[in-house]
mmCIF file of C-alpha atoms in Angstrom:
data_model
loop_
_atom_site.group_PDB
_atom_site.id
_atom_site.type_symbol
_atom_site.label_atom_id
_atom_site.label_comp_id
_atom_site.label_asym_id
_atom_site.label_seq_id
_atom_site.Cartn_x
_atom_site.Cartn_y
_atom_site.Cartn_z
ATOM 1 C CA UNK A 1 -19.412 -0.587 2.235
ATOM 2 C CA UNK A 2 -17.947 0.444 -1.161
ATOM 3 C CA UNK A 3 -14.708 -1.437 -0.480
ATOM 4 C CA UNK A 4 -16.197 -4.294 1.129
ATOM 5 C CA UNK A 5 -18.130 -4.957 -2.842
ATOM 6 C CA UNK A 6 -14.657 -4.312 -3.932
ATOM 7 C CA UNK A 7 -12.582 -7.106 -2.054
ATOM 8 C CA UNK A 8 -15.391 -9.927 -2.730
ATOM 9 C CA UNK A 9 -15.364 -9.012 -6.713
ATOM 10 C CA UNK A 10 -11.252 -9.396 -6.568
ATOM 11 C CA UNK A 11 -11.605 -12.711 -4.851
ATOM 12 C CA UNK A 12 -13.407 -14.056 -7.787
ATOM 13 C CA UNK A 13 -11.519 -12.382 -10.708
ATOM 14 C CA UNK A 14 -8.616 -14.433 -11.785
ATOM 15 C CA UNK A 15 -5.343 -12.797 -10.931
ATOM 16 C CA UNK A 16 -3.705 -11.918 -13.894
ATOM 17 C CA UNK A 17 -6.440 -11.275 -16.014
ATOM 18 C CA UNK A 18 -9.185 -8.193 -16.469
ATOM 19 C CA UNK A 19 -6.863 -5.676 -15.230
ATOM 20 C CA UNK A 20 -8.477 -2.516 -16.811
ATOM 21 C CA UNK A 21 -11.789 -4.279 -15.203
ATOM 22 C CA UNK A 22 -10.248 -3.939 -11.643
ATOM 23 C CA UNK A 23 -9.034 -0.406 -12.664
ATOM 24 C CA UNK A 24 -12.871 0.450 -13.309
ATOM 25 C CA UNK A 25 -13.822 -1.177 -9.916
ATOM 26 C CA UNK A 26 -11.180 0.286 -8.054
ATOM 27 C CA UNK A 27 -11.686 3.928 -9.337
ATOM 28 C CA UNK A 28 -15.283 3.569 -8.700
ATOM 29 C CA UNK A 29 -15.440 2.225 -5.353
ATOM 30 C CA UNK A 30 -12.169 2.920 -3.410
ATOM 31 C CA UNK A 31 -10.197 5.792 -5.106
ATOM 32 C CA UNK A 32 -7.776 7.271 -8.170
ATOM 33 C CA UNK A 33 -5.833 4.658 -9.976
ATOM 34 C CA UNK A 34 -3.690 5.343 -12.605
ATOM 35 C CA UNK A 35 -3.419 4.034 -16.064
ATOM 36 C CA UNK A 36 -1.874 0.470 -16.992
ATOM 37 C CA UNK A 37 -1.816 -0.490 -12.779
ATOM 38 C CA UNK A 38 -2.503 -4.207 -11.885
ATOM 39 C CA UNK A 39 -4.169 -5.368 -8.976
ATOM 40 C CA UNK A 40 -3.936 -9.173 -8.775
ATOM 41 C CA UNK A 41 -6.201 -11.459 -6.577
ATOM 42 C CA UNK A 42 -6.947 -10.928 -2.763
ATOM 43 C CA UNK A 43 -5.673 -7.487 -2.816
ATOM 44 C CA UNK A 44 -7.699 -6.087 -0.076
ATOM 45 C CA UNK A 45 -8.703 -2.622 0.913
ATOM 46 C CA UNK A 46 -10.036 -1.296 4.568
ATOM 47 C CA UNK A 47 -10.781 2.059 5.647
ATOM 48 C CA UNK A 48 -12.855 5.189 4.853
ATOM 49 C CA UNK A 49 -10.146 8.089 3.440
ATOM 50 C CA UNK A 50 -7.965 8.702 0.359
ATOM 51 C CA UNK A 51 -6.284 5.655 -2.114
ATOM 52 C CA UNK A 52 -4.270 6.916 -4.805
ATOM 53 C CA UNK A 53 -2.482 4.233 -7.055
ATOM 54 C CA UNK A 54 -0.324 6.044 -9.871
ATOM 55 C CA UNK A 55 0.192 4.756 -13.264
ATOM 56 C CA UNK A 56 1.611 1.875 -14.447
ATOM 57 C CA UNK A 57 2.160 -0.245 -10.662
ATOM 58 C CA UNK A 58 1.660 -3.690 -9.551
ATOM 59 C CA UNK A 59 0.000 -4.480 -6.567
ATOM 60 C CA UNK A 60 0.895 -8.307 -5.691
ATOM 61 C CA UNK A 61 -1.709 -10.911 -4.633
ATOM 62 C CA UNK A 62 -3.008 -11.062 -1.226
ATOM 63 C CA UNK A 63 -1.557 -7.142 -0.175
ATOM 64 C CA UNK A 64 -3.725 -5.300 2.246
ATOM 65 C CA UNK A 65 -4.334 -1.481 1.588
ATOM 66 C CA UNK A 66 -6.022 0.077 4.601
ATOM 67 C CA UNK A 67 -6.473 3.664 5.105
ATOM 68 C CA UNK A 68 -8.431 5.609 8.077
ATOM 69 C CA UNK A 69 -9.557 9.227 8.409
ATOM 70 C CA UNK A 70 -7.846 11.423 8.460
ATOM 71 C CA UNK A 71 -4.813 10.133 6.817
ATOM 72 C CA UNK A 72 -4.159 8.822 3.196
ATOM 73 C CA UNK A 73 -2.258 6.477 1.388
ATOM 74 C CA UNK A 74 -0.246 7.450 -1.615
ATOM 75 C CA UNK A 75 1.427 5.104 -4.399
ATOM 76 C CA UNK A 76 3.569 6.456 -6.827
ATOM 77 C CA UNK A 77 3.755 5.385 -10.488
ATOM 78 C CA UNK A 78 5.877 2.792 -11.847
ATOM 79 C CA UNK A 79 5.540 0.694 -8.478
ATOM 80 C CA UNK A 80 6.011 -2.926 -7.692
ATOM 81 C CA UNK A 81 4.311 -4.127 -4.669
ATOM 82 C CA UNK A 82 5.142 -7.690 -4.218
ATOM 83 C CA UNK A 83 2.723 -10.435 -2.501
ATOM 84 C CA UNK A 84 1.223 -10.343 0.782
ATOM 85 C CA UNK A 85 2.503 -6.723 1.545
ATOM 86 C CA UNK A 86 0.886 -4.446 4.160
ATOM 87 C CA UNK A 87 0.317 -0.834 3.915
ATOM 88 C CA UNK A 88 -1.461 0.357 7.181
ATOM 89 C CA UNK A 89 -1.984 3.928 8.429
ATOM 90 C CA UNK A 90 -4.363 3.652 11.298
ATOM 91 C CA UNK A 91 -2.275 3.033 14.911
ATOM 92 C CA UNK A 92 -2.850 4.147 18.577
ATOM 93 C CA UNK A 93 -1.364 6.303 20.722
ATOM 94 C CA UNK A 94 0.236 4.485 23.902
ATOM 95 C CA UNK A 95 -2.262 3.979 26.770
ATOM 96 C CA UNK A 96 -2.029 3.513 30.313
ATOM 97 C CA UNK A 97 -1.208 -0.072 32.154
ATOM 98 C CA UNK A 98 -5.160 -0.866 31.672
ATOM 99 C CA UNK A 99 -4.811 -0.841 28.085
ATOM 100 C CA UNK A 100 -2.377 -0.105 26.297
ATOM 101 C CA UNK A 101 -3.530 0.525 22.817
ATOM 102 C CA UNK A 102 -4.877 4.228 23.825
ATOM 103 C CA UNK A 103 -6.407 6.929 21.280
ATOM 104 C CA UNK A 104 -6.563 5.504 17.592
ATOM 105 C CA UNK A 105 -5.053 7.842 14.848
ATOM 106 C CA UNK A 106 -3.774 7.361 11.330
ATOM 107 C CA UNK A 107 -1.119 8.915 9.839
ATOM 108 C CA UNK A 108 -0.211 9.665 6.003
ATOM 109 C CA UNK A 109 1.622 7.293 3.838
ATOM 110 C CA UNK A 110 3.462 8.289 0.785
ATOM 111 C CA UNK A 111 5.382 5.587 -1.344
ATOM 112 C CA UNK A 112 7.243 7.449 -3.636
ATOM 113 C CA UNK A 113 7.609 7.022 -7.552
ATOM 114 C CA UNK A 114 9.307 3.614 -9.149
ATOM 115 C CA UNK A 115 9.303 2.006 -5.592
ATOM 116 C CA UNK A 116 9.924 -1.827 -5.328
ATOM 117 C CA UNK A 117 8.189 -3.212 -2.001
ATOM 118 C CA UNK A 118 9.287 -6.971 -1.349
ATOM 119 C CA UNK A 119 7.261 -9.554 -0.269
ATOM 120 C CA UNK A 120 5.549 -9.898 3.027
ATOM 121 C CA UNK A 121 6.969 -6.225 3.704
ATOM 122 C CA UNK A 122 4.889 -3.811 6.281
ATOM 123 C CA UNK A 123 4.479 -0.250 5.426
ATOM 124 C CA UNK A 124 3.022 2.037 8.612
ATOM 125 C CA UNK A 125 1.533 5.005 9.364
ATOM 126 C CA UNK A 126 4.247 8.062 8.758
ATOM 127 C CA UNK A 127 6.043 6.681 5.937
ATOM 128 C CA UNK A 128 7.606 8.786 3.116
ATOM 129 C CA UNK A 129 9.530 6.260 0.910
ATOM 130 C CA UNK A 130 11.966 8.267 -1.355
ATOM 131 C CA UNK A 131 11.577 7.505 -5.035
ATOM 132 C CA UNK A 132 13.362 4.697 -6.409
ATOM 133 C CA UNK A 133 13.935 2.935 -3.395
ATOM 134 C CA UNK A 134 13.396 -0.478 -2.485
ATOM 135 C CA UNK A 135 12.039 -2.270 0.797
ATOM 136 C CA UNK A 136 13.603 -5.565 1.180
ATOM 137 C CA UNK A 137 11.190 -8.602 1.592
ATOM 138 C CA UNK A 138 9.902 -8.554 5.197
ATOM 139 C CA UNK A 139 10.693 -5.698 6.285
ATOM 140 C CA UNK A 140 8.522 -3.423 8.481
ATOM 141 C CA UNK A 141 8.854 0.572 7.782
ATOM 142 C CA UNK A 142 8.105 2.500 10.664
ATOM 143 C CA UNK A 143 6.963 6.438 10.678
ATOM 144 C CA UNK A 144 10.172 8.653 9.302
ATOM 145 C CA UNK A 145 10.835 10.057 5.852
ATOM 146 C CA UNK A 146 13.523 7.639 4.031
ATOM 147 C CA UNK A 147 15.686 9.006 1.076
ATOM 148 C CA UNK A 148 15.223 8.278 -2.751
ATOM 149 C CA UNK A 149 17.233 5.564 -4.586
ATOM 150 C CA UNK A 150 18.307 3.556 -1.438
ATOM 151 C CA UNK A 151 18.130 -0.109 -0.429
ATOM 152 C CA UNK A 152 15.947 -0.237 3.295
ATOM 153 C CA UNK A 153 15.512 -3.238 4.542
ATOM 154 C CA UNK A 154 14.965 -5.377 8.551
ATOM 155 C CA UNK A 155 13.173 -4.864 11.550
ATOM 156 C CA UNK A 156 12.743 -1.668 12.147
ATOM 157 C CA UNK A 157 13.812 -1.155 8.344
ATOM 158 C CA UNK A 158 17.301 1.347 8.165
ATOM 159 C CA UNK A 159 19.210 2.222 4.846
ATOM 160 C CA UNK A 160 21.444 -0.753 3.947
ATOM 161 C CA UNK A 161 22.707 0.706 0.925
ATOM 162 C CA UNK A 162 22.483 3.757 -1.650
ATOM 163 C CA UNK A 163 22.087 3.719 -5.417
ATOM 164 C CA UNK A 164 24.088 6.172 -7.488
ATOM 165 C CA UNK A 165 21.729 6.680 -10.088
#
């Protein structure tokens, strides 16, 4: 119910503005935030287990954050999450020819430290995003543990390039 308060207060708060508010809210009703982290307008969160935020991110208008029991979502400090990106950790396992979407589960999600997410990117269940990396806009991350300072980007998202630094 806590995070339900929490996405109709963001809907009303101008996006750019009364970011240490939002902190407050956030840390209060959904989980840890770091210090000097923006979360613009429509940002919504879903689910009942662990939200960390770390310092000094941006979490772009209109991204979803949902997190189910037992799993957790973890975002680094120093991360830009652009607009209308999707972090997700509940799924299902595969069912039979009756229904497909069997036995719901969540799994962990760990963004690593100074990530860039592009726009309209997905992020699901079983992702470890190395630090310094970057998701290219619209791309959808799958389960799998990805290394630090590369490029990933497309559908399933793969390593299109590595950074040297």
């Amino acid at each position: 119910m806590k995070r339900y308060f929490f996405n109709l207060l963001i809907s009303f708060l101008p996006s750019t503005r009364f970011f240490i508010f939002k902190q407050k809210v956030f840390r209060f009703l959904c989980g840890s935030i770091g210090e000097n982290t923006c979360i613009n307008q429509g940002v919504k969160i879903f689910g009942n287990s662990r939200i960390s935020i770390g310092r000094n991110s941006w979490i772009g208008i209109n991204c979803i954050i949902s997190s189910s029991n037992p799993g957790y979502v973890e975002i680094g400090k120093n991360c830009d999450i652009a607009p209308n990106v999707m972090i997700i950790n509940g799924t299902h396992e595969i069912g039979d020819n009756n229904r497909r979407a069997g036995e719901g589960k969540s799994l962990n999600i760990k963004i690593g430290d100074g990530v860039w997410i592009g726009a309209s990117s997905t992020i699901h269940g079983g992702a470890v995003i190395g630090n310094g990396s970057i998701i290219a806009s619209g791309s959808v991350v799958m389960k799998g543990s990805f290394p630090e300072n590369v490029i990933l980007g497309g559908i399933p998202a793969k390593v299109i390039r590595k950074f040297n630094n």
